[in-house]
Short mmCIF file of C-alpha atoms in Angstrom, two decimals:
data_model
loop_
_atom_site.label_atom_id
_atom_site.label_comp_id
_atom_site.label_asym_id
_atom_site.label_seq_id
_atom_site.Cartn_x
_atom_site.Cartn_y
_atom_site.Cartn_z
CA MET A 2 13.26 12.57 -0.21
CA THR A 3 15.39 11.10 -2.99
CA GLU A 4 16.73 13.12 -5.93
CA LEU A 5 14.33 11.22 -8.18
CA GLU A 6 11.36 12.20 -6.02
CA GLU A 7 12.50 15.83 -5.98
CA TYR A 8 12.80 15.74 -9.78
CA TYR A 9 9.30 14.36 -10.35
CA ASN A 10 7.80 16.72 -7.79
CA LYS A 11 8.75 19.47 -10.26
CA PHE A 12 8.64 17.66 -13.62
CA ASN A 13 5.23 17.51 -15.32
CA GLU A 14 5.15 14.16 -17.14
CA GLU A 15 1.56 14.66 -18.31
CA LYS A 16 2.51 17.97 -19.90
CA ARG A 17 5.39 16.22 -21.70
CA LEU A 18 3.11 13.51 -23.10
CA ASN A 19 0.56 16.13 -24.15
CA SER A 20 3.19 18.14 -26.03
CA ARG A 21 3.51 17.43 -29.73
CA HIS A 22 6.69 15.38 -29.38
CA GLY A 23 5.08 13.57 -26.44
CA GLN A 24 1.93 12.88 -28.44
CA VAL A 25 4.01 11.08 -31.06
CA GLU A 26 5.53 8.82 -28.40
CA TYR A 27 2.15 8.24 -26.73
CA ARG A 28 0.20 7.44 -29.88
CA VAL A 29 2.81 5.06 -31.28
CA SER A 30 3.18 3.31 -27.91
CA MET A 31 -0.58 2.99 -27.54
CA LYS A 32 -0.87 1.37 -30.96
CA TYR A 33 1.41 -1.44 -29.84
CA ILE A 34 -0.10 -1.70 -26.36
CA HIS A 35 -3.50 -2.22 -27.96
CA GLU A 36 -2.12 -4.80 -30.37
CA TYR A 37 -1.14 -7.04 -27.46
CA LEU A 38 -4.20 -6.24 -25.36
CA ASP A 39 -6.28 -7.36 -28.34
CA GLU A 40 -4.23 -10.55 -28.51
CA ALA A 41 -4.92 -11.22 -24.82
CA ALA A 42 -8.62 -10.45 -25.22
CA ALA A 43 -8.88 -12.93 -28.10
CA LYS A 44 -7.81 -15.70 -25.71
CA VAL A 45 -10.72 -15.02 -23.37
CA ASN A 46 -13.61 -17.41 -24.00
CA ASN A 47 -16.41 -14.99 -23.12
CA ALA A 48 -16.10 -12.35 -25.85
CA ALA A 49 -18.56 -9.98 -24.16
CA ALA A 50 -16.40 -9.82 -21.07
CA SER A 51 -13.06 -10.14 -22.79
CA VAL A 52 -11.79 -6.58 -22.23
CA SER A 53 -12.62 -6.47 -18.53
CA GLU A 54 -10.91 -9.82 -18.02
CA VAL A 55 -7.61 -8.66 -19.55
CA LYS A 56 -5.19 -7.69 -16.78
CA LEU A 57 -2.61 -4.98 -17.41
CA LEU A 58 0.17 -3.85 -15.07
CA ASP A 59 1.79 -0.41 -15.45
CA ILE A 60 5.12 -0.38 -13.55
CA GLY A 61 6.37 3.16 -13.03
CA ALA A 62 2.97 4.54 -13.95
CA GLY A 63 3.74 8.15 -13.11
CA THR A 64 0.53 10.14 -12.86
CA GLY A 65 -1.39 7.55 -14.87
CA ARG A 66 -1.27 8.82 -18.45
CA TYR A 67 -1.38 5.26 -19.82
CA SER A 68 -3.03 3.36 -16.97
CA VAL A 69 -6.02 5.68 -16.53
CA ALA A 70 -6.74 5.81 -20.27
CA LEU A 71 -6.62 2.02 -20.52
CA ALA A 72 -8.80 1.58 -17.44
CA GLU A 73 -11.36 3.89 -19.02
CA GLU A 74 -11.42 1.51 -21.99
CA GLY A 75 -12.50 -1.25 -19.61
CA TYR A 76 -9.27 -3.12 -18.94
CA ASP A 77 -8.42 -4.40 -15.45
CA VAL A 78 -5.45 -2.13 -14.66
CA THR A 79 -3.00 -2.16 -11.77
CA ALA A 80 -0.41 0.63 -11.48
CA VAL A 81 2.77 0.71 -9.39
CA GLU A 82 4.56 4.00 -8.79
CA LEU A 83 7.60 4.82 -6.65
CA VAL A 84 7.17 8.60 -6.38
CA LYS A 85 4.44 9.39 -3.86
CA TYR A 86 3.68 12.76 -5.45
CA ASN A 87 2.88 11.06 -8.77
CA LEU A 88 0.88 8.35 -7.01
CA GLY A 89 -1.22 10.98 -5.28
CA ILE A 90 -2.12 12.63 -8.58
CA LEU A 91 -2.98 9.24 -10.09
CA LYS A 92 -5.31 8.41 -7.20
CA GLN A 93 -7.01 11.81 -7.44
CA LYS A 94 -8.24 10.89 -10.92
CA ALA A 95 -10.75 8.53 -9.29
CA SER A 96 -10.42 5.90 -12.00
CA SER A 97 -10.79 2.14 -11.58
CA VAL A 98 -6.99 1.74 -11.56
CA ARG A 99 -5.67 -0.19 -8.57
CA ALA A 100 -2.78 2.15 -7.64
CA LEU A 101 0.04 0.87 -5.44
CA HIS A 102 3.20 2.39 -4.01
CA GLY A 103 6.15 0.21 -4.92
CA ASN A 104 9.59 -0.29 -6.42
CA ALA A 105 10.08 -1.87 -9.85
CA MET A 106 12.91 -4.03 -8.49
CA ASN A 107 10.71 -5.63 -5.82
CA LEU A 108 7.03 -6.02 -6.67
CA LYS A 109 6.32 -7.87 -3.45
CA LYS A 110 2.64 -6.92 -3.41
CA LEU A 111 2.01 -8.74 -6.69
CA GLU A 112 1.72 -12.48 -7.27
CA ASN A 113 3.48 -14.57 -9.90
CA ASP A 114 1.90 -15.03 -13.35
CA SER A 115 -0.85 -12.43 -12.82
CA PHE A 116 -0.91 -10.06 -15.82
CA ASP A 117 -1.54 -10.48 -19.54
CA VAL A 118 0.36 -7.32 -20.50
CA THR A 119 2.98 -5.50 -18.42
CA LEU A 120 4.32 -2.00 -19.11
CA LEU A 121 7.76 -1.03 -17.82
CA PHE A 122 7.90 2.48 -19.25
CA GLY A 123 9.60 4.62 -16.62
CA PRO A 124 11.89 2.64 -14.33
CA MET A 125 14.58 1.68 -16.84
CA TYR A 126 15.32 5.38 -17.45
CA HIS A 127 16.39 5.84 -13.83
CA LEU A 128 18.01 2.54 -12.82
CA PHE A 129 21.80 2.56 -12.93
CA GLY A 130 23.85 -0.52 -13.58
CA PHE A 131 23.06 -3.82 -15.23
CA GLU A 132 22.01 -5.60 -12.04
CA ASP A 133 19.28 -3.12 -11.04
CA LYS A 134 17.84 -3.18 -14.55
CA ARG A 135 17.97 -6.98 -14.54
CA LYS A 136 16.02 -7.06 -11.27
CA ALA A 137 13.31 -4.77 -12.65
CA LEU A 138 12.94 -6.70 -15.89
CA GLY A 139 13.01 -9.96 -13.93
CA GLU A 140 10.20 -8.75 -11.67
CA ALA A 141 8.15 -7.74 -14.72
CA LYS A 142 8.68 -11.25 -16.07
CA ARG A 143 7.72 -12.87 -12.75
CA VAL A 144 4.33 -11.17 -12.50
CA THR A 145 3.45 -11.59 -16.20
CA LYS A 146 1.51 -14.67 -17.23
CA PRO A 147 3.28 -17.35 -19.29
CA GLY A 148 2.79 -16.34 -22.91
CA GLY A 149 2.12 -12.76 -21.82
CA VAL A 150 3.81 -9.64 -23.16
CA ILE A 151 6.11 -7.06 -21.56
CA LEU A 152 6.76 -3.66 -23.13
CA ALA A 153 9.93 -2.10 -21.70
CA ALA A 154 11.06 1.45 -22.55
CA TYR A 155 14.63 2.77 -22.56
CA CYS A 156 16.39 6.09 -23.10
CA MET A 157 18.86 5.75 -25.94
CA ASN A 158 22.56 6.55 -25.83
CA GLU A 159 22.92 8.45 -29.11
CA TYR A 160 20.09 10.84 -28.27
CA GLY A 161 21.83 11.69 -24.99
CA VAL A 162 25.19 12.25 -26.69
CA ILE A 163 23.80 14.33 -29.55
CA THR A 164 21.46 16.43 -27.40
CA TYR A 165 23.38 16.93 -24.16
CA GLY A 166 26.85 16.50 -25.60
CA PHE A 167 26.70 18.43 -28.86
CA LYS A 168 23.46 20.45 -29.00
CA GLU A 169 23.89 21.74 -25.43
CA ARG A 170 27.71 21.86 -25.84
CA HIS A 171 28.77 19.68 -22.91
CA VAL A 172 30.77 17.27 -25.06
CA LEU A 173 34.24 18.47 -24.05
CA SER A 174 33.50 18.47 -20.33
CA CYS A 175 31.91 15.02 -20.61
CA MET A 176 35.02 13.73 -22.34
CA GLU A 177 37.30 15.29 -19.74
CA GLU A 178 35.22 13.85 -16.89
CA LYS A 179 35.14 10.40 -18.54
CA ARG A 180 31.36 10.51 -18.88
CA PHE A 181 31.74 9.32 -22.48
CA THR A 182 33.86 6.35 -23.47
CA GLU A 183 36.14 6.55 -26.51
CA ASP A 184 33.26 5.29 -28.68
CA PHE A 185 30.84 7.80 -27.07
CA LYS A 186 28.94 5.43 -24.84
CA THR A 187 27.57 7.40 -21.91
CA ILE A 188 28.63 6.68 -18.33
CA SER A 189 25.94 8.30 -16.21
CA PRO A 190 26.41 8.80 -12.46
CA PRO A 191 23.19 8.33 -10.42
CA SER A 192 23.13 12.10 -9.82
CA ALA A 193 22.40 12.49 -13.54
CA LEU A 194 18.98 10.79 -12.94
CA TYR A 195 18.85 9.29 -16.44
CA ASP A 196 20.79 6.31 -17.76
CA TYR A 197 21.20 5.59 -21.47
CA MET A 198 21.32 2.34 -23.41
CA ARG A 199 22.41 0.94 -26.74
CA ILE A 200 20.66 -1.94 -28.48
CA GLU A 201 23.41 -4.37 -27.45
CA ASP A 202 22.84 -3.43 -23.79
CA ILE A 203 19.13 -4.17 -24.12
CA ASN A 204 19.89 -7.47 -25.84
CA ALA A 205 22.16 -8.50 -22.95
CA LEU A 206 19.39 -7.77 -20.42
CA ASN A 207 16.88 -9.87 -22.33
CA GLU A 208 19.32 -12.77 -22.48
CA ALA A 209 20.06 -12.52 -18.75
CA VAL A 210 16.37 -12.51 -17.83
CA GLY A 211 15.30 -15.10 -20.41
CA LEU A 212 12.78 -13.11 -22.45
CA GLU A 213 12.04 -13.48 -26.15
CA ARG A 214 11.83 -10.35 -28.29
CA ILE A 215 8.78 -9.99 -30.51
CA LYS A 216 9.91 -6.65 -31.93
CA ILE A 217 11.59 -3.43 -30.87
CA ILE A 218 10.33 0.01 -31.92
CA SER A 219 11.23 3.68 -31.72
CA PRO A 220 8.04 5.35 -30.45
CA ASP A 221 9.23 8.92 -31.05
CA GLY A 222 11.86 8.65 -33.80
CA PRO A 223 13.16 12.14 -34.66
CA ALA A 224 10.38 13.93 -32.75
CA ASN A 225 12.50 15.00 -29.79
CA TYR A 226 15.15 16.47 -32.10
CA MET A 227 12.44 18.43 -33.91
CA ARG A 228 10.44 19.92 -31.03
CA PRO A 229 10.33 23.55 -32.28
CA PHE A 230 9.53 22.42 -35.83
CA LEU A 231 6.72 20.11 -34.74
CA ASN A 232 5.11 23.03 -32.93
CA GLN A 233 5.10 25.04 -36.18
CA LEU A 234 3.24 22.38 -38.17
CA SER A 235 -0.45 22.73 -38.93
CA ASP A 236 -2.72 20.09 -37.39
CA GLU A 237 -2.90 18.32 -40.74
CA GLU A 238 0.89 18.37 -41.15
CA PHE A 239 1.38 17.11 -37.61
CA GLU A 240 -1.00 14.24 -38.23
CA ALA A 241 1.06 13.34 -41.29
CA PHE A 242 4.17 13.27 -39.08
CA VAL A 243 2.47 10.90 -36.64
CA GLN A 244 1.56 8.64 -39.56
CA TYR A 245 5.19 8.82 -40.73
CA GLN A 246 6.41 7.66 -37.34
CA LEU A 247 3.85 4.87 -37.19
CA ALA A 248 5.07 3.72 -40.61
CA THR A 249 8.79 3.81 -39.75
CA CYS A 250 9.00 2.97 -36.05
CA GLU A 251 10.04 -0.66 -36.65
CA ARG A 252 12.85 0.14 -39.10
CA ALA A 253 16.07 -1.33 -37.75
CA ASP A 254 18.18 1.41 -39.35
CA LEU A 255 16.39 4.11 -37.33
CA ILE A 256 15.54 2.56 -33.97
CA GLY A 257 18.67 3.39 -31.97
CA ALA A 258 18.79 7.04 -33.06
CA GLY A 259 15.57 8.17 -31.36
CA ALA A 260 15.22 9.32 -27.77
CA HIS A 261 13.43 6.15 -26.68
CA THR A 262 12.90 2.55 -27.65
CA VAL A 263 10.13 0.20 -26.59
CA ASP A 264 11.24 -3.43 -26.48
CA ILE A 265 8.29 -5.82 -26.87
CA LEU A 266 8.97 -9.15 -25.21
CA ARG A 267 7.19 -12.42 -24.60
CA LYS A 268 7.40 -14.55 -21.48
CA ARG A 269 7.73 -18.05 -22.79
CA PRO A 270 4.88 -20.43 -21.93
CA PHE A 271 5.60 -23.26 -19.53
#
């Protein structure tokens, strides 16, 4: 069993996405997922069958928080998950999701140009080095239809530095161990499980793979910094915070500061 599998055997991803900070990330992400699912559905000639004819791929689907919900809305959903424990939970939900065991860097079970919308929400957190990330993004591109959309999520560098380095007071040891560069870019060993990115790193990946950015968003903004405070808000106040994040998630001056980004990309038509 790999360290990643051991981690997810213990880590409850569904609980995270159901927490208040997780709900912010989920609701903002779903808004944009639906925007591009709607775009794909509009291209289908038979309007009555348009939703069921839209094909979505969820790479690194975890226990199915996104894929099961979207399948229940009627979309044709395929999910790929590396961790067998997560895959087992996903399959137990008895949804219409076609759930496959697989690796984001080699989607050998899937054909070229098959999906209207592709989600790559988990793998980029745990892939180390430019080449492995390039392979995963390249595979997402390969299986997405020409003109289709890929939504790729990343963990952001500054959140890691501020939270782990300063809030949890590991900054001096990280500097001594050369886990931060002089300009505080993280250098994560694979044993750390998570890798962190800056916008310029994401841009370099897109250029290497040949994908065109539509927009890039911060799905959670300050939510992860504010976990205890979000839990103290009334339901009405929390809803106002979600609306705040929906209103500000595309602001270029805020995007890199959050815990995550979602890069929304188009595969160029032939």
